[in-house]
Amino acid sequence: MRSLVRYVLNGVLAPLLLTLAVLTPLAWAGPPPEEKPPAERVPALARTWPVGTRPAVLRGWEPPATVYAAGHRGVDLAAVPGAPVRAVAAGRVSYAGRVAGRGVVAVALAGTSLRTTYEPVRAGVKAGARVGAGEVVGTVEGAGSHCPEACMHWGLLDGETYLNPLGLLPPWLLGRGPSRLLPVLGVPLPPG
């Protein structure tokens, strides 16, 4: 009889109690925090446009429905061949070379898991170089390699996930400056 009691205590009851001790806190725990959508993960840390001062966006960001689906994984900015291409934020050049016949420069942004890509660009930097915000990383190559007319494709990735690069730009660079209060007609200004 003692061996039966010992078997039940050691062989059945002990594992059951151990399982309850491990799973009970998990059952009482709250739901995991919701992950922010990719568009909200982009901090506005750009300090300049990659080309020009406020280039026209010829084609916007169109995220693909799935990893291999059609879409536009960046934005096309109006640019003339030979125009300087600048790093939008400080970082390290992770790639400078040719991909499928096009010049590409990629910059891993400092302090983040983000990297920006610029194409078609004749690289003026080498992989591994540190660049500051606004520093020239190359020049726009001629038309016909990405857009029907001359342009520069600007991309943004977080790991393998494509994000909208325009999200890197603070409102004042997008032309949406801070709100300004204007006087209301008919209401006198305070003295002083």
XYZ file of N, CA and C in Angstrom:
576
model
N 0.811 -1.173 0.000
C 0.000 0.000 0.000
C 0.867 1.253 0.000
N 1.958 1.216 0.778
C 2.851 2.363 0.805
C 3.435 2.642 -0.564
N 3.773 1.630 -1.316
C 4.336 1.836 -2.654
C 3.300 2.466 -3.580
N 2.019 2.110 -3.418
C 0.967 2.720 -4.226
C 0.822 4.201 -3.874
N 0.850 4.550 -2.590
C 0.750 5.936 -2.162
C 1.960 6.725 -2.661
N 3.150 6.124 -2.528
C 4.368 6.774 -2.988
C 4.312 6.993 -4.504
N 3.814 5.987 -5.250
C 3.686 6.112 -6.709
C 2.747 7.260 -7.067
N 1.608 7.358 -6.390
C 0.638 8.414 -6.691
C 1.238 9.785 -6.351
N 1.903 9.906 -5.192
C 2.482 11.182 -4.791
C 3.607 11.607 -5.729
N 4.512 10.712 -6.022
C 5.688 11.058 -6.837
C 5.411 11.007 -8.336
N 4.668 10.043 -8.766
C 4.491 9.826 -10.205
C 3.364 10.617 -10.841
N 2.335 10.939 -10.067
C 1.181 11.616 -10.648
C 0.982 13.008 -10.047
N 0.958 13.093 -8.761
C 0.636 14.336 -8.097
C 1.733 15.396 -8.263
N 2.991 15.006 -8.133
C 4.098 15.967 -8.262
C 4.106 16.628 -9.640
N 4.039 15.876 -10.755
C 3.999 16.547 -12.066
C 2.751 17.422 -12.250
N 1.623 16.981 -11.685
C 0.403 17.760 -11.797
C 0.550 19.102 -11.061
N 1.088 19.071 -9.845
C 1.296 20.299 -9.087
C 2.307 21.217 -9.779
N 3.364 20.643 -10.330
C 4.364 21.436 -11.055
C 3.732 22.120 -12.268
N 2.908 21.407 -13.000
C 2.222 21.978 -14.162
C 1.313 23.125 -13.752
N 0.550 22.928 -12.670
C -0.324 23.998 -12.190
C 0.474 25.209 -11.732
N 1.606 24.987 -11.081
C 2.433 26.097 -10.609
C 2.971 26.921 -11.767
N 3.272 26.291 -12.875
C 3.816 26.995 -14.037
C 2.712 27.685 -14.829
N 1.592 27.028 -15.038
C 0.548 27.564 -15.911
C -0.386 28.570 -15.240
N -0.572 28.501 -13.948
C -1.506 29.403 -13.268
C -1.134 30.876 -13.465
N 0.134 31.297 -13.254
C 0.453 32.708 -13.492
C 0.196 33.138 -14.936
N 0.420 32.225 -15.877
C 0.174 32.566 -17.280
C -1.311 32.771 -17.542
N -2.153 31.990 -16.864
C -3.595 32.121 -17.062
C -4.113 33.441 -16.515
N -3.491 33.966 -15.459
C -3.925 35.207 -14.851
C -3.300 36.425 -15.507
N -2.292 36.226 -16.335
C -1.613 37.357 -16.977
C -2.548 38.011 -17.987
N -2.357 39.299 -18.185
C -3.154 40.042 -19.163
C -2.702 39.714 -20.582
N -3.448 40.191 -21.562
C -3.054 39.937 -22.955
C -1.746 40.654 -23.268
N -0.982 40.127 -24.226
C 0.279 40.790 -24.587
C -0.014 42.163 -25.180
N 0.920 43.108 -25.052
C 0.678 44.434 -25.636
C 0.567 44.332 -27.149
N -0.330 45.143 -27.706
C -0.504 45.133 -29.155
C 0.703 45.768 -29.814
N 1.159 45.150 -30.905
C 2.283 45.709 -31.653
C 1.762 46.854 -32.508
N 2.537 47.935 -32.561
C 2.136 49.075 -33.381
C 2.200 48.689 -34.851
N 1.293 49.217 -35.669
C 1.387 48.979 -37.101
C 2.701 49.554 -37.628
N 3.241 48.983 -38.728
C 4.527 49.443 -39.245
C 4.596 50.937 -39.480
N 3.521 51.556 -39.936
C 3.561 52.993 -40.236
C 3.832 53.811 -38.978
N 3.438 53.305 -37.804
C 3.640 54.044 -36.565
C 5.028 53.811 -35.983
N 5.776 52.864 -36.527
C 7.104 52.577 -36.003
C 8.159 53.503 -36.578
N 7.806 54.337 -37.522
C 8.786 55.186 -38.190
C 8.955 56.498 -37.421
N 10.121 56.696 -36.826
C 10.339 57.977 -36.141
C 10.712 59.053 -37.149
N 10.242 60.275 -36.948
C 10.542 61.387 -37.856
C 11.940 61.900 -37.554
N 12.960 61.178 -38.049
C 14.325 61.579 -37.739
C 15.106 62.112 -38.928
N 14.461 62.253 -40.082
C 15.145 62.843 -41.237
C 15.379 64.333 -40.992
N 16.466 64.842 -41.519
C 16.795 66.261 -41.374
C 16.821 66.976 -42.716
N 16.617 66.224 -43.785
C 16.635 66.791 -45.128
C 15.948 65.830 -46.088
N 15.511 66.334 -47.221
C 15.032 65.468 -48.302
C 16.260 64.832 -48.949
N 16.122 63.648 -49.555
C 17.282 63.045 -50.215
C 17.716 63.791 -51.473
N 16.766 64.445 -52.167
C 17.092 65.254 -53.350
C 16.288 66.544 -53.292
N 16.890 67.631 -53.731
C 16.186 68.911 -53.786
C 15.786 69.425 -52.414
N 14.938 70.463 -52.422
C 14.477 71.033 -51.162
C 13.051 70.598 -50.835
N 12.240 70.344 -51.831
C 10.879 69.827 -51.660
C 10.468 69.214 -52.991
N 11.077 68.047 -53.329
C 10.815 67.466 -54.649
C 9.387 66.947 -54.777
N 8.909 66.924 -56.005
C 7.586 66.348 -56.271
C 7.655 64.836 -56.083
N 6.620 64.282 -55.473
C 6.519 62.823 -55.331
C 5.811 62.320 -56.584
N 6.568 61.661 -57.471
C 6.013 61.183 -58.736
C 5.162 59.929 -58.554
N 5.560 59.089 -57.623
C 4.790 57.887 -57.288
C 4.963 57.626 -55.805
N 3.850 57.455 -55.115
C 3.880 57.258 -53.672
C 4.098 55.822 -53.266
N 4.129 55.630 -51.984
C 4.322 54.317 -51.381
C 3.037 53.520 -51.463
N 3.107 52.316 -52.007
C 1.956 51.427 -52.136
C 2.364 50.085 -51.543
N 2.104 49.857 -50.248
C 2.570 48.625 -49.619
C 1.940 47.395 -50.262
N 2.721 46.355 -50.465
C 2.164 45.131 -51.040
C 1.291 44.399 -50.027
N 0.300 43.669 -50.518
C -0.598 42.913 -49.643
C 0.147 41.758 -48.964
N 1.096 41.168 -49.672
C 1.925 40.091 -49.113
C 3.369 40.371 -49.516
N 4.282 39.602 -48.978
C 5.713 39.813 -49.231
C 6.042 39.819 -50.727
N 5.405 38.944 -51.492
C 5.731 38.821 -52.916
C 4.724 39.495 -53.837
N 3.749 40.190 -53.295
C 2.714 40.820 -54.111
C 3.231 42.106 -54.752
N 2.482 42.553 -55.751
C 2.822 43.813 -56.416
C 2.624 44.972 -55.455
N 3.382 46.016 -55.660
C 3.291 47.217 -54.843
C 4.445 48.132 -55.193
N 4.534 49.232 -54.519
C 5.653 50.148 -54.718
C 6.285 50.356 -53.360
N 7.456 49.782 -53.173
C 8.109 49.711 -51.869
C 9.016 50.914 -51.615
N 8.459 52.088 -51.777
C 9.193 53.331 -51.580
C 8.450 54.453 -52.266
N 9.135 55.576 -52.483
C 8.545 56.695 -53.211
C 9.523 57.151 -54.289
N 8.981 57.605 -55.407
C 9.797 58.152 -56.493
C 9.747 59.668 -56.400
N 10.915 60.282 -56.296
C 11.019 61.730 -56.180
C 11.580 62.304 -57.466
N 11.015 63.414 -57.936
C 11.510 64.072 -59.142
C 12.951 64.516 -58.912
N 13.815 64.186 -59.853
C 15.234 64.561 -59.756
C 15.851 64.493 -61.138
N 16.754 65.401 -61.416
C 17.441 65.408 -62.711
C 18.724 64.592 -62.597
N 19.160 63.980 -63.709
C 20.422 63.247 -63.671
C 21.556 64.159 -63.202
N 22.399 63.638 -62.344
C 23.518 64.395 -61.809
C 23.205 65.146 -60.531
N 21.923 65.175 -60.123
C 21.555 65.871 -58.887
C 22.173 65.148 -57.697
N 22.647 65.905 -56.698
C 23.212 65.255 -55.516
C 22.135 64.530 -54.716
N 22.499 63.362 -54.190
C 21.619 62.576 -53.324
C 22.234 62.604 -51.936
N 21.411 63.001 -50.947
C 21.909 63.160 -49.584
C 21.313 62.112 -48.646
N 22.090 61.745 -47.628
C 21.569 60.893 -46.558
C 20.555 61.728 -45.782
N 19.376 61.183 -45.522
C 18.346 61.947 -44.821
C 18.610 62.037 -43.324
N 19.404 61.115 -42.804
C 19.735 61.095 -41.375
C 21.114 60.458 -41.226
N 21.713 60.633 -40.081
C 23.045 60.079 -39.822
C 22.993 58.554 -39.790
N 24.084 57.937 -40.221
C 24.159 56.483 -40.199
C 25.443 55.982 -40.806
N 25.415 54.708 -41.175
C 26.573 54.058 -41.791
C 26.124 53.445 -43.114
N 26.918 53.632 -44.154
C 26.604 53.074 -45.470
C 26.720 51.557 -45.376
N 25.609 50.859 -45.594
C 25.637 49.401 -45.527
C 25.838 48.777 -46.905
N 25.561 49.533 -47.965
C 25.791 49.022 -49.327
C 25.964 50.199 -50.269
N 26.906 50.069 -51.173
C 27.111 51.053 -52.244
C 27.619 50.285 -53.448
N 26.761 50.097 -54.431
C 27.150 49.323 -55.610
C 25.987 49.195 -56.566
N 26.032 48.146 -57.394
C 25.013 47.947 -58.415
C 24.167 46.726 -58.089
N 22.858 46.870 -58.338
C 21.912 45.772 -58.191
C 21.073 45.762 -59.454
N 21.097 44.658 -60.180
C 20.336 44.523 -61.428
C 20.617 45.683 -62.379
N 21.863 46.111 -62.457
C 22.258 47.169 -63.377
C 22.024 48.575 -62.876
N 21.446 48.742 -61.703
C 21.167 50.069 -61.140
C 22.108 50.345 -59.976
N 22.526 51.593 -59.876
C 23.325 52.005 -58.731
C 22.444 52.149 -57.508
N 22.896 51.583 -56.393
C 22.121 51.622 -55.149
C 23.042 52.005 -53.999
N 22.540 52.884 -53.130
C 23.220 53.204 -51.881
C 22.215 52.934 -50.766
N 22.652 52.203 -49.732
C 21.813 51.936 -48.562
C 22.530 52.461 -47.329
N 21.775 53.122 -46.455
C 22.336 53.699 -45.228
C 21.563 53.157 -44.039
N 22.275 52.475 -43.111
C 21.682 52.016 -41.852
C 21.657 53.215 -40.911
N 20.460 53.615 -40.481
C 20.306 54.827 -39.681
C 20.764 54.586 -38.245
N 21.564 55.500 -37.736
C 22.169 55.374 -36.413
C 21.114 55.232 -35.316
N 21.347 54.277 -34.414
C 20.489 54.103 -33.252
C 19.148 53.463 -33.537
N 18.946 52.920 -34.747
C 17.670 52.293 -35.108
C 17.942 50.989 -35.850
N 16.878 50.275 -36.158
C 16.979 49.086 -37.004
C 16.583 49.430 -38.438
N 16.472 50.722 -38.747
C 16.018 51.184 -40.056
C 17.183 51.379 -41.019
N 16.898 51.187 -42.313
C 17.877 51.552 -43.344
C 17.137 52.140 -44.530
N 17.744 53.187 -45.090
C 17.170 53.843 -46.260
C 17.928 53.380 -47.491
N 17.227 53.369 -48.624
C 17.859 53.003 -49.898
C 17.591 54.105 -50.901
N 18.548 54.304 -51.791
C 18.456 55.336 -52.818
C 18.886 54.705 -54.130
N 18.063 54.877 -55.180
C 18.417 54.358 -56.500
C 17.657 55.110 -57.580
N 18.115 55.191 -58.784
C 19.439 54.831 -59.286
C 20.447 55.930 -58.936
N 21.493 55.549 -58.261
C 22.463 56.500 -57.748
C 23.881 56.033 -58.069
N 24.676 56.951 -58.588
C 26.105 56.680 -58.750
C 26.729 56.990 -57.404
N 27.194 55.951 -56.710
C 27.682 56.094 -55.337
C 28.901 56.995 -55.261
N 28.910 57.847 -54.247
C 30.055 58.698 -53.950
C 30.668 58.317 -52.613
N 30.172 57.220 -52.027
C 30.653 56.721 -50.740
C 30.907 55.225 -50.867
N 31.607 54.680 -49.910
C 31.886 53.241 -49.883
C 31.173 52.611 -48.691
N 30.860 51.318 -48.805
C 30.234 50.585 -47.701
C 31.106 50.707 -46.457
N 30.463 50.936 -45.332
C 31.164 51.082 -44.067
C 31.404 52.522 -43.658
N 31.268 53.459 -44.598
C 31.513 54.872 -44.293
C 30.391 55.425 -43.414
N 30.767 56.274 -42.473
C 29.775 56.996 -41.660
C 29.367 58.253 -42.422
N 28.060 58.539 -42.384
C 27.560 59.737 -43.055
C 26.686 60.523 -42.088
N 26.685 61.826 -42.242
C 25.838 62.694 -41.440
C 24.589 63.053 -42.213
N 23.590 63.555 -41.514
C 22.365 64.007 -42.161
C 22.713 65.114 -43.144
N 22.260 64.987 -44.380
C 22.512 65.987 -45.406
C 23.794 65.761 -46.191
N 24.601 64.783 -45.796
C 25.852 64.512 -46.509
C 25.555 63.831 -47.846
N 26.239 64.263 -48.893
C 26.037 63.698 -50.232
C 26.602 62.281 -50.274
N 25.751 61.326 -50.716
C 26.172 59.925 -50.827
C 26.333 59.491 -52.278
N 25.937 60.358 -53.223
C 26.058 60.033 -54.640
C 25.295 61.024 -55.488
N 25.128 60.671 -56.768
C 24.372 61.510 -57.696
C 23.367 60.657 -58.448
N 22.257 61.274 -58.838
C 21.202 60.570 -59.568
C 21.732 60.159 -60.930
N 21.520 58.886 -61.283
C 21.895 58.401 -62.616
C 20.795 58.777 -63.601
N 21.058 58.584 -64.884
C 20.134 58.979 -65.944
C 18.796 58.277 -65.908
N 17.862 58.804 -66.703
C 16.499 58.268 -66.790
C 16.504 56.886 -67.431
N 15.390 56.186 -67.233
C 15.208 54.895 -67.892
C 15.552 53.698 -67.034
N 16.159 53.916 -65.852
C 16.510 52.754 -65.046
C 15.456 52.442 -63.981
N 14.569 53.381 -63.697
C 13.504 53.093 -62.732
C 12.186 53.761 -63.137
N 12.233 55.032 -63.443
C 11.031 55.793 -63.813
C 11.068 56.089 -65.307
N 9.906 56.385 -65.899
C 9.904 56.789 -67.304
C 10.708 58.074 -67.516
N 10.648 58.983 -66.530
C 11.452 60.202 -66.581
C 12.486 60.105 -65.461
N 13.357 61.085 -65.385
C 14.386 61.055 -64.343
C 13.753 61.146 -62.963
N 14.186 60.287 -62.073
C 13.696 60.306 -60.704
C 14.697 59.594 -59.814
N 14.420 59.657 -58.516
C 15.219 58.931 -57.550
C 14.245 58.164 -56.670
N 14.429 56.849 -56.584
C 13.578 56.003 -55.748
C 14.170 55.968 -54.351
N 13.339 56.297 -53.349
C 13.760 56.333 -51.954
C 12.971 55.277 -51.198
N 13.683 54.338 -50.589
C 13.029 53.267 -49.843
C 13.420 53.286 -48.371
N 12.637 52.575 -47.564
C 12.904 52.460 -46.132
C 12.541 51.052 -45.691
N 13.461 50.423 -44.982
C 13.212 49.080 -44.458
C 13.497 49.027 -42.967
N 12.711 48.200 -42.279
C 12.974 47.837 -40.895
C 13.136 46.324 -40.930
N 14.373 45.860 -40.920
C 14.630 44.438 -41.147
C 14.295 44.124 -42.589
N 13.325 43.250 -42.793
C 12.877 42.909 -44.151
C 11.526 43.547 -44.477
N 11.006 44.370 -43.584
C 9.699 44.999 -43.774
C 9.864 46.387 -44.387
N 9.186 46.602 -45.510
C 9.222 47.912 -46.157
C 8.254 48.855 -45.460
N 8.688 50.093 -45.279
C 7.881 51.132 -44.662
C 7.852 52.356 -45.569
N 6.944 53.283 -45.282
C 6.845 54.504 -46.068
C 7.965 55.463 -45.659
N 8.902 55.765 -46.552
C 10.007 56.645 -46.176
C 9.568 58.065 -45.850
N 8.415 58.500 -46.358
C 7.944 59.855 -46.040
C 7.672 60.008 -44.542
N 7.460 58.881 -43.845
C 7.259 58.919 -42.404
C 8.490 59.378 -41.643
N 9.671 59.316 -42.278
C 10.898 59.790 -41.644
C 10.955 61.310 -41.567
N 10.191 61.969 -42.426
C 10.262 63.428 -42.507
C 9.381 64.085 -41.448
N 9.931 65.034 -40.699
C 9.103 65.770 -39.742
C 8.145 66.690 -40.498
N 7.064 67.128 -39.858
C 6.053 67.955 -40.539
C 6.635 69.186 -41.221
N 7.616 69.840 -40.627
C 8.152 71.066 -41.233
C 8.863 70.791 -42.550
N 9.387 69.572 -42.770
C 9.989 69.235 -44.068
C 8.931 68.842 -45.095
N 7.789 68.370 -44.624
C 6.704 67.993 -45.531
C 5.873 69.195 -45.956
N 6.199 70.379 -45.417
C 5.430 71.567 -45.762
C 4.225 71.740 -44.875
N 4.123 70.897 -43.855
C 3.028 71.035 -42.894
C 3.635 71.557 -41.597
N 3.958 72.825 -41.598
C 4.615 73.440 -40.454
C 3.725 73.477 -39.233
N 4.238 74.046 -38.161
C 3.446 74.134 -36.938
C 2.247 75.050 -37.132
N 1.223 74.817 -36.343
C 0.021 75.652 -36.408
C 0.347 77.062 -35.952
N -0.303 78.040 -36.577
C -0.131 79.440 -36.192
C -1.484 80.027 -35.850
N -1.545 80.751 -34.759
C -2.782 81.428 -34.393
C -2.833 82.774 -35.122
N -3.957 83.042 -35.751
C -4.139 84.295 -36.472
C -5.151 85.146 -35.713
N -5.048 86.467 -35.834
C -6.014 87.324 -35.130
C -7.411 87.110 -35.703
N -8.392 87.209 -34.832
C -9.774 87.097 -35.245
C -10.269 88.502 -35.549
N -10.834 88.678 -36.741
C -11.314 90.005 -37.139
C -12.407 90.478 -36.201
N -12.320 91.750 -35.788
C -13.331 92.343 -34.926
C -13.040 92.192 -33.454
N -12.029 91.423 -33.100
C -11.679 91.267 -31.691
C -10.426 92.087 -31.446
N -10.481 93.034 -30.520
C -9.311 93.891 -30.292
C -8.151 93.104 -29.682
N -6.949 93.531 -30.056
C -5.756 92.921 -29.491
C -5.578 93.398 -28.048
N -5.017 92.549 -27.178
C -4.814 92.975 -25.797
C -3.776 94.091 -25.752
N -3.878 94.973 -24.768
C -2.916 96.079 -24.665
C -1.521 95.538 -24.320
N -0.533 96.271 -24.790
C 0.806 95.932 -24.352
C 1.688 95.512 -25.404
